[in-house]
Amino acid sequence: MLNRMPADERRAQLIESALDLAERGGVGAVTVRAVAENAGVSLGVVHYCFESKEALVVAMGETLVRQLSEALHVAFDLPHDGADPQGVRGLRQLLYAGLNAMWPTIETTANRQILTYEITTYSLRQRASESERGGRIATEQYRFMDVEACRFLTDCAERTGTTWTEPVEDIARMALAMIDGLVLRWLVDRNGDFIVAELDDVAGIIAARAVDQP
């Protein structure tokens, strides 16, 4: 029965098996044998779906990118439940609301956040060794984040009657860099009180790059 699973479903199953192993033991714990045992399939099934461990890790990275994009889309999709606050002050409030809504997702997926950094590092090492496909993971990861951040920033500006004084793409990159640093620091010390204060500061720094529409 297992051998009759459609190829796409089988690949997805094996990728999740590999992600499960990596969350617990890092990318180094991902071997073809370990993935097969964790998924309850033969070694041949894994080899049929992925020609090498590198191909499997690439697929893991691509899956994390998609999951991250979906999580950001949901977190930044603020409800329209009444009149939005207006002006730059209102923009700061809306930005903080979005960042604050995003944070619980990060807290509840700490191991997957660690794995995201690890696979990004793996991708950069692959790029250094001129592996085109492996090196593309990090680029795609940040491209998806840039798209979601730009959408969120554009929405917040439109809803508060403000306009950005710099290209929204540049502001998104700056904002994501700050958030990236906060996530990494939180993974180290798990200081939630620090994060609450810093997210408000991040909202203020971002809002300072906008003005009221004339």
PDB file of C-alpha atoms in Angstrom, residues 27-97:
ATOM      1  CA  VAL A  27      20.875  18.829   9.237  1.00  0.00           C
ATOM      2  CA  GLY A  28      23.614  16.378  10.209  1.00  0.00           C
ATOM      3  CA  ALA A  29      20.951  13.971  11.494  1.00  0.00           C
ATOM      4  CA  VAL A  30      19.406  13.741   8.038  1.00  0.00           C
ATOM      5  CA  THR A  31      20.644  10.600   6.310  1.00  0.00           C
ATOM      6  CA  VAL A  32      18.857   8.493   3.731  1.00  0.00           C
ATOM      7  CA  ARG A  33      18.669   5.585   6.190  1.00  0.00           C
ATOM      8  CA  ALA A  34      17.361   7.740   9.040  1.00  0.00           C
ATOM      9  CA  VAL A  35      14.713   9.350   6.828  1.00  0.00           C
ATOM     10  CA  ALA A  36      13.581   5.928   5.574  1.00  0.00           C
ATOM     11  CA  GLU A  37      13.311   4.551   9.115  1.00  0.00           C
ATOM     12  CA  ASN A  38      11.494   7.648  10.381  1.00  0.00           C
ATOM     13  CA  ALA A  39       9.011   7.505   7.498  1.00  0.00           C
ATOM     14  CA  GLY A  40       8.587   3.733   7.709  1.00  0.00           C
ATOM     15  CA  VAL A  41       9.701   3.051   4.122  1.00  0.00           C
ATOM     16  CA  SER A  42      12.586   1.244   2.444  1.00  0.00           C
ATOM     17  CA  LEU A  43      15.887   2.851   1.461  1.00  0.00           C
ATOM     18  CA  GLY A  44      14.922   2.309  -2.161  1.00  0.00           C
ATOM     19  CA  VAL A  45      11.856   4.503  -1.819  1.00  0.00           C
ATOM     20  CA  VAL A  46      13.970   7.425  -0.574  1.00  0.00           C
ATOM     21  CA  HIS A  47      16.563   6.906  -3.316  1.00  0.00           C
ATOM     22  CA  TYR A  48      13.788   6.799  -5.913  1.00  0.00           C
ATOM     23  CA  CYS A  49      12.436  10.204  -4.800  1.00  0.00           C
ATOM     24  CA  PHE A  50      15.770  11.936  -4.122  1.00  0.00           C
ATOM     25  CA  GLU A  51      19.000  11.188  -5.941  1.00  0.00           C
ATOM     26  CA  SER A  52      21.143  12.332  -2.998  1.00  0.00           C
ATOM     27  CA  LYS A  53      21.072  13.788   0.503  1.00  0.00           C
ATOM     28  CA  GLU A  54      21.815  17.204  -1.017  1.00  0.00           C
ATOM     29  CA  ALA A  55      18.677  16.956  -3.155  1.00  0.00           C
ATOM     30  CA  LEU A  56      16.659  16.098  -0.053  1.00  0.00           C
ATOM     31  CA  VAL A  57      18.090  19.043   1.926  1.00  0.00           C
ATOM     32  CA  VAL A  58      17.327  21.351  -0.995  1.00  0.00           C
ATOM     33  CA  ALA A  59      13.721  20.118  -0.942  1.00  0.00           C
ATOM     34  CA  MET A  60      13.616  20.683   2.821  1.00  0.00           C
ATOM     35  CA  GLY A  61      14.761  24.269   2.315  1.00  0.00           C
ATOM     36  CA  GLU A  62      12.187  24.864  -0.414  1.00  0.00           C
ATOM     37  CA  THR A  63       9.452  23.519   1.877  1.00  0.00           C
ATOM     38  CA  LEU A  64      10.539  25.791   4.735  1.00  0.00           C
ATOM     39  CA  VAL A  65      10.448  28.765   2.367  1.00  0.00           C
ATOM     40  CA  ARG A  66       6.853  27.971   1.390  1.00  0.00           C
ATOM     41  CA  GLN A  67       5.796  27.427   5.013  1.00  0.00           C
ATOM     42  CA  LEU A  68       7.471  30.654   6.084  1.00  0.00           C
ATOM     43  CA  SER A  69       5.760  32.569   3.288  1.00  0.00           C
ATOM     44  CA  GLU A  70       2.359  31.191   4.334  1.00  0.00           C
ATOM     45  CA  ALA A  71       3.001  31.997   8.003  1.00  0.00           C
ATOM     46  CA  LEU A  72       4.025  35.578   7.208  1.00  0.00           C
ATOM     47  CA  HIS A  73       1.012  36.023   4.936  1.00  0.00           C
ATOM     48  CA  VAL A  74      -1.363  34.958   7.714  1.00  0.00           C
ATOM     49  CA  ALA A  75       0.400  36.923  10.453  1.00  0.00           C
ATOM     50  CA  PHE A  76       0.565  40.155   8.441  1.00  0.00           C
ATOM     51  CA  ASP A  77      -3.011  39.910   7.146  1.00  0.00           C
ATOM     52  CA  LEU A  78      -4.486  42.296   9.720  1.00  0.00           C
ATOM     53  CA  PRO A  79      -8.290  42.367   9.980  1.00  0.00           C
ATOM     54  CA  HIS A  80     -10.299  45.379   8.852  1.00  0.00           C
ATOM     55  CA  ASP A  81     -12.461  45.614  11.967  1.00  0.00           C
ATOM     56  CA  GLY A  82     -13.243  49.312  12.054  1.00  0.00           C
ATOM     57  CA  ALA A  83     -11.644  52.684  11.408  1.00  0.00           C
ATOM     58  CA  ASP A  84      -7.860  52.410  11.238  1.00  0.00           C
ATOM     59  CA  PRO A  85      -5.688  54.885  13.176  1.00  0.00           C
ATOM     60  CA  GLN A  86      -4.441  57.614  10.855  1.00  0.00           C
ATOM     61  CA  GLY A  87      -1.143  59.340  10.202  1.00  0.00           C
ATOM     62  CA  VAL A  88       2.371  58.295  11.114  1.00  0.00           C
ATOM     63  CA  ARG A  89       1.334  57.661  14.707  1.00  0.00           C
ATOM     64  CA  GLY A  90      -1.414  55.354  13.506  1.00  0.00           C
ATOM     65  CA  LEU A  91       1.040  53.677  11.146  1.00  0.00           C
ATOM     66  CA  ARG A  92       3.315  52.853  14.054  1.00  0.00           C
ATOM     67  CA  GLN A  93       0.372  51.316  15.921  1.00  0.00           C
ATOM     68  CA  LEU A  94      -0.593  49.184  12.927  1.00  0.00           C
ATOM     69  CA  LEU A  95       2.993  48.066  12.332  1.00  0.00           C
ATOM     70  CA  TYR A  96       3.332  47.008  15.946  1.00  0.00           C
ATOM     71  CA  ALA A  97       0.037  45.108  15.764  1.00  0.00           C
TER      72      ALA A  97
END
